[in-house]
Amino acid sequence: MKKLVMDLPEINDYRMVEGLNQLKTNLAFCGKDIKVITMTSSVPNEGKSSVSLSLSRTLAESGKKILMVDADLRKSVMAARYHIQGIDKGLSHYLTGQAEVEDIIYETEVEGLCITVAGPLTPDPTSILDSEQFEQFIENVRDMFDYVIIDAPPLGVVIDAVIIGKYTDGAVIVIEQGVIKRKIVQDVIKQLKRGEVRILGAVLNKVDERIGAYGNYEYKYSYSYYGESDTEKNHPNT
Ligand SMILES: Nc1ncnc2c1ncn2[C@@H]1O[C@H](COP(=O)(O)OP(=O)(O)O)[C@@H](O)[C@H]1O
Ligand SMILES: [Mg+2]
């Protein structure tokens, strides 16, 4: 397998470590058949890509084989943000018949952590995702990895996460604390349910714990589980 070089962000804040461990544990409790997970949110910038990467790394560091897939085909920031080098093919190459599954999976410096990047922008991301090729990709990687974490676009913007979600085992919604209105999150939940995507839970990100004299922002990840039946009545803001 080919190897890429990137700047992986450190996970050194203890709250972040704690939140990610909690998320890892909760995913394990979702059951053995939950392996391929769609990460989505309501709007951009809530932290889907950051949470997807940190979660993938945390899972890999606990000894699992992980593939993180950047499926935000419209607004991929991975390659630039983390200075990824050594890649020649991404998901969009594969979905348009220009690469095989093995050509788009890259090892990283973290043992057990592999990454698939989005690849160049294509004219119609929704229809290339809603395809037999994508389904086949998922079926292939399901057998190769313990978990596949898919970084999908926000649902308040495009429908892609529902399309991606229906080929996966469930979705986790990343919610930026204090920014997103309850109604918007409920709409996202409705969209996922309508598409018959199982909702595994929500991550409350960028939690403002202004402490100390400097008014610093501290962030943490927290994770809540919502069963199929109580997603409507519960406010995913715990
Ligand atoms: N928990 C966090 N603490 C601090 N900054 C964060 C956190 N999560 C995300 N960010 C920052 O917020 C911005 C948007 O995050 P990103 O993961 O790109 O969001 P999305 O993929 O949902 O658009 C980035 O600059 C990222 O570094
Ligand atoms: Mg993103």
Short mmCIF file of C-alpha atoms and ligand atoms in Angstrom, two decimals:
data_model
loop_
_atom_site.label_atom_id
_atom_site.label_comp_id
_atom_site.label_asym_id
_atom_site.label_seq_id
_atom_site.Cartn_x
_atom_site.Cartn_y
_atom_site.Cartn_z
CA MET A 1 0.00 0.00 0.00
CA LYS A 2 1.21 3.50 -0.80
CA LYS A 3 2.05 5.87 1.99
CA LEU A 4 1.29 9.58 2.30
CA VAL A 5 2.95 12.28 4.34
CA MET A 6 0.86 14.76 6.32
CA ASP A 7 0.88 17.00 9.37
CA LEU A 8 -1.39 15.21 11.79
CA PRO A 9 -2.73 17.59 14.43
CA GLU A 10 -1.86 16.69 18.01
CA ILE A 11 -4.62 15.57 20.34
CA ASN A 12 -3.21 16.93 23.56
CA ASP A 13 -6.09 18.62 25.31
CA TYR A 14 -7.33 16.29 28.01
CA ARG A 15 -10.97 17.21 27.39
CA MET A 16 -10.55 16.32 23.77
CA VAL A 17 -8.90 13.02 24.68
CA GLU A 18 -11.71 12.30 27.11
CA GLY A 19 -14.44 13.18 24.60
CA LEU A 20 -12.84 11.09 21.87
CA ASN A 21 -12.47 8.11 24.18
CA GLN A 22 -16.10 8.43 25.13
CA LEU A 23 -17.06 8.56 21.46
CA LYS A 24 -14.95 5.46 20.78
CA THR A 25 -16.62 3.58 23.64
CA ASN A 26 -20.09 4.61 22.55
CA LEU A 27 -19.42 3.46 19.00
CA ALA A 28 -18.30 0.08 20.33
CA PHE A 29 -21.58 -0.15 22.26
CA CYS A 30 -23.52 0.45 19.05
CA GLY A 31 -22.59 -3.13 18.19
CA LYS A 32 -20.17 -5.13 16.08
CA ASP A 33 -22.14 -4.56 12.90
CA ILE A 34 -21.62 -0.80 13.09
CA LYS A 35 -18.40 -0.36 11.14
CA VAL A 36 -18.98 2.20 8.42
CA ILE A 37 -19.95 5.56 9.84
CA THR A 38 -21.06 8.76 8.13
CA MET A 39 -20.10 12.00 9.86
CA THR A 40 -22.31 14.95 9.04
CA SER A 41 -23.54 18.27 10.46
CA SER A 42 -26.05 21.01 9.75
CA VAL A 43 -23.76 23.67 8.32
CA PRO A 44 -20.06 23.93 7.37
CA ASN A 45 -17.38 24.57 9.99
CA GLU A 46 -18.97 22.71 12.89
CA GLY A 47 -15.93 20.45 12.96
CA LYS A 48 -16.83 17.33 10.95
CA SER A 49 -13.43 16.98 9.33
CA SER A 50 -11.56 17.65 12.58
CA VAL A 51 -13.69 15.21 14.56
CA SER A 52 -13.50 12.58 11.79
CA LEU A 53 -9.72 12.74 11.71
CA SER A 54 -9.24 12.81 15.50
CA LEU A 55 -11.70 9.97 15.97
CA SER A 56 -9.99 7.92 13.25
CA ARG A 57 -6.63 8.51 14.87
CA THR A 58 -7.92 7.64 18.35
CA LEU A 59 -9.41 4.39 17.05
CA ALA A 60 -6.18 3.52 15.21
CA GLU A 61 -4.12 4.21 18.30
CA SER A 62 -6.25 1.76 20.22
CA GLY A 63 -5.14 -0.95 17.82
CA LYS A 64 -7.92 -0.90 15.22
CA LYS A 65 -7.52 -0.74 11.45
CA ILE A 66 -9.15 2.48 10.31
CA LEU A 67 -9.93 4.12 7.00
CA MET A 68 -10.93 7.76 7.03
CA VAL A 69 -12.61 8.81 3.78
CA ASP A 70 -12.91 12.44 2.77
CA ALA A 71 -16.25 12.36 0.95
CA ASP A 72 -16.87 16.10 1.13
CA LEU A 73 -16.32 16.21 -2.61
CA ARG A 74 -17.37 19.84 -2.89
CA LYS A 75 -15.31 21.40 -0.13
CA SER A 76 -12.39 19.22 0.69
CA VAL A 77 -9.86 20.92 2.89
CA MET A 78 -7.91 17.87 4.03
CA ALA A 79 -5.08 17.91 1.52
CA ALA A 80 -4.34 21.60 1.96
CA ARG A 81 -4.96 21.89 5.70
CA TYR A 82 -2.83 18.93 6.70
CA HIS A 83 -0.23 19.44 3.97
CA ILE A 84 -0.83 16.01 2.51
CA GLN A 85 1.84 14.89 0.07
CA GLY A 86 2.38 11.80 -1.99
CA ILE A 87 -1.18 11.29 -3.25
CA ASP A 88 -2.06 10.86 -6.87
CA LYS A 89 -5.61 9.46 -6.73
CA GLY A 90 -8.67 10.22 -4.62
CA LEU A 91 -12.30 9.15 -4.25
CA SER A 92 -13.50 11.16 -7.25
CA HIS A 93 -10.97 9.35 -9.48
CA TYR A 94 -12.33 6.01 -8.31
CA LEU A 95 -15.98 7.05 -8.70
CA THR A 96 -15.38 8.18 -12.26
CA GLY A 97 -13.57 4.99 -13.22
CA GLN A 98 -10.07 6.42 -13.16
CA ALA A 99 -8.70 4.40 -10.25
CA GLU A 100 -9.17 1.10 -8.42
CA VAL A 101 -10.02 0.79 -4.72
CA GLU A 102 -6.42 -0.02 -3.81
CA ASP A 103 -5.17 3.09 -5.65
CA ILE A 104 -7.03 5.46 -3.32
CA ILE A 105 -6.15 4.00 0.07
CA TYR A 106 -3.01 5.44 1.62
CA GLU A 107 -1.24 4.52 4.81
CA THR A 108 -0.23 7.28 7.20
CA GLU A 109 2.53 7.53 9.78
CA VAL A 110 0.05 6.37 12.41
CA GLU A 111 -0.02 2.60 12.47
CA GLY A 112 -3.43 1.29 11.42
CA LEU A 113 -4.67 4.65 10.10
CA CYS A 114 -5.34 4.88 6.37
CA ILE A 115 -6.81 7.80 4.47
CA THR A 116 -8.69 8.29 1.21
CA VAL A 117 -8.76 11.88 -0.01
CA ALA A 118 -11.60 13.46 -2.01
CA GLY A 119 -9.67 14.01 -5.24
CA PRO A 120 -10.35 16.75 -7.78
CA LEU A 121 -13.71 18.49 -7.94
CA THR A 122 -16.19 16.83 -10.29
CA PRO A 123 -19.24 18.43 -11.92
CA ASP A 124 -21.89 16.37 -10.12
CA PRO A 125 -20.74 14.95 -6.76
CA THR A 126 -24.23 13.81 -5.71
CA SER A 127 -24.75 11.50 -8.66
CA ILE A 128 -21.28 9.96 -8.56
CA LEU A 129 -21.84 9.16 -4.87
CA ASP A 130 -25.28 7.70 -5.53
CA SER A 131 -23.82 4.88 -7.54
CA GLU A 132 -22.95 1.23 -7.67
CA GLN A 133 -19.27 2.20 -7.62
CA PHE A 134 -19.65 3.90 -4.26
CA GLU A 135 -21.59 0.96 -2.87
CA GLN A 136 -18.84 -1.35 -4.09
CA PHE A 137 -16.18 0.81 -2.52
CA ILE A 138 -17.98 0.58 0.83
CA GLU A 139 -18.36 -3.19 0.55
CA ASN A 140 -14.64 -3.55 -0.26
CA VAL A 141 -13.35 -1.39 2.57
CA ARG A 142 -15.81 -2.88 5.05
CA ASP A 143 -13.87 -6.14 4.83
CA MET A 144 -10.46 -4.48 4.96
CA PHE A 145 -10.91 -2.29 8.06
CA ASP A 146 -12.38 -2.40 11.57
CA TYR A 147 -13.98 1.02 11.08
CA VAL A 148 -14.50 3.29 8.09
CA ILE A 149 -15.14 6.91 9.04
CA ILE A 150 -16.67 8.95 6.24
CA ASP A 151 -16.42 12.72 6.36
CA ALA A 152 -19.57 13.84 4.49
CA PRO A 153 -20.83 17.33 3.58
CA PRO A 154 -23.24 19.20 5.87
CA LEU A 155 -26.90 18.31 5.40
CA GLY A 156 -28.15 21.86 5.61
CA VAL A 157 -26.32 22.51 2.35
CA VAL A 158 -26.56 19.39 0.16
CA ILE A 159 -28.25 16.00 0.33
CA ASP A 160 -24.99 14.03 -0.14
CA ALA A 161 -24.77 12.87 3.48
CA VAL A 162 -28.12 11.05 3.16
CA ILE A 163 -26.89 9.39 -0.04
CA ILE A 164 -23.62 8.40 1.62
CA GLY A 165 -25.45 7.45 4.81
CA LYS A 166 -27.69 4.93 3.12
CA TYR A 167 -24.66 2.89 2.03
CA THR A 168 -23.21 2.98 5.56
CA ASP A 169 -24.24 1.61 8.95
CA GLY A 170 -25.29 4.92 10.43
CA ALA A 171 -24.58 8.59 10.91
CA VAL A 172 -23.11 10.73 13.65
CA ILE A 173 -24.14 14.39 13.68
CA VAL A 174 -21.48 16.93 14.69
CA ILE A 175 -23.06 19.95 16.36
CA GLU A 176 -21.20 23.14 17.19
CA GLN A 177 -22.39 24.26 20.56
CA GLY A 178 -24.36 27.47 20.74
CA VAL A 179 -24.39 28.10 17.01
CA ILE A 180 -26.95 25.76 15.58
CA LYS A 181 -30.61 26.16 16.32
CA ARG A 182 -32.52 23.17 17.56
CA LYS A 183 -34.92 23.35 14.60
CA ILE A 184 -32.04 23.04 12.12
CA VAL A 185 -30.69 19.96 13.89
CA GLN A 186 -34.18 18.49 13.89
CA ASP A 187 -34.40 19.04 10.14
CA VAL A 188 -31.10 17.21 9.69
CA ILE A 189 -32.43 14.32 11.79
CA LYS A 190 -35.61 14.28 9.69
CA GLN A 191 -33.64 14.19 6.44
CA LEU A 192 -31.54 11.27 7.67
CA LYS A 193 -34.63 9.39 8.87
CA ARG A 194 -36.45 9.99 5.62
CA GLY A 195 -33.47 8.49 3.82
CA GLU A 196 -33.59 5.56 6.27
CA VAL A 197 -30.17 6.37 7.65
CA ARG A 198 -29.71 5.14 11.20
CA ILE A 199 -28.70 7.93 13.57
CA LEU A 200 -25.98 6.70 15.90
CA GLY A 201 -25.57 9.83 17.95
CA ALA A 202 -24.33 13.38 18.09
CA VAL A 203 -21.03 15.01 18.95
CA LEU A 204 -21.21 18.36 20.65
CA ASN A 205 -18.13 20.17 19.42
CA LYS A 206 -16.37 23.43 20.25
CA VAL A 207 -17.93 23.51 23.68
CA ASP A 208 -17.25 26.87 25.20
CA GLU A 209 -15.86 26.35 28.65
CA ARG A 210 -14.61 29.84 29.23
CA ILE A 211 -12.46 29.41 32.25
CA GLY A 212 -9.79 31.34 34.07
CA ALA A 213 -8.97 35.00 33.93
CA TYR A 214 -8.10 35.03 30.25
CA GLY A 215 -11.50 34.09 28.93
CA ASN A 216 -9.96 31.32 26.87
CA TYR A 217 -12.12 29.15 24.73
CA GLU A 218 -11.71 25.53 25.57
CA TYR A 219 -13.13 22.87 23.36
CA LYS A 220 -14.33 19.48 24.07
CA TYR A 221 -16.03 16.68 22.29
CA SER A 222 -18.97 15.13 23.92
CA TYR A 223 -21.05 12.35 22.61
CA SER A 224 -24.63 11.42 23.14
CA TYR A 225 -26.52 8.44 22.00
CA TYR A 226 -30.02 8.76 20.63
CA GLY A 227 -32.02 5.67 20.03
CA GLU A 228 -34.14 5.48 16.90
CA SER A 229 -37.27 6.33 18.84
CA ASP A 230 -36.14 9.27 20.91
CA THR A 231 -34.40 11.40 18.32
CA GLU A 232 -37.55 13.46 17.79
CA LYS A 233 -38.27 14.28 21.38
CA ASN A 234 -34.79 14.77 22.71
CA HIS A 235 -32.77 17.85 22.15
CA PRO A 236 -29.32 16.59 21.09
CA ASN A 237 -27.62 19.11 23.27
CA THR A 238 -26.43 17.49 26.42
N1 LIG B 1 -13.01 21.07 18.96
C1 LIG B 1 -12.45 22.05 18.28
N2 LIG B 1 -11.71 22.96 18.91
C2 LIG B 1 -11.14 23.98 18.24
N3 LIG B 1 -11.26 24.21 16.94
C3 LIG B 1 -11.98 23.36 16.24
C4 LIG B 1 -12.60 22.22 16.87
N4 LIG B 1 -13.25 21.54 15.90
C5 LIG B 1 -13.03 22.21 14.75
N5 LIG B 1 -12.28 23.30 14.94
C6 LIG B 1 -11.86 24.29 13.90
O1 LIG B 1 -13.05 24.77 13.27
C7 LIG B 1 -12.83 24.93 11.87
C8 LIG B 1 -13.82 24.11 11.08
O2 LIG B 1 -13.58 22.75 11.33
P1 LIG B 1 -13.76 21.62 10.23
O3 LIG B 1 -13.40 20.33 10.87
O4 LIG B 1 -13.06 21.98 8.97
O5 LIG B 1 -15.34 21.73 9.99
P2 LIG B 1 -16.26 21.06 8.87
O6 LIG B 1 -15.53 19.89 8.32
O7 LIG B 1 -17.51 20.68 9.62
O8 LIG B 1 -16.54 22.13 7.86
C9 LIG B 1 -11.38 24.55 11.61
O9 LIG B 1 -10.59 25.70 11.59
C10 LIG B 1 -11.03 23.66 12.80
O10 LIG B 1 -9.66 23.70 13.09
MG MG B 2 -15.00 19.43 6.39
#
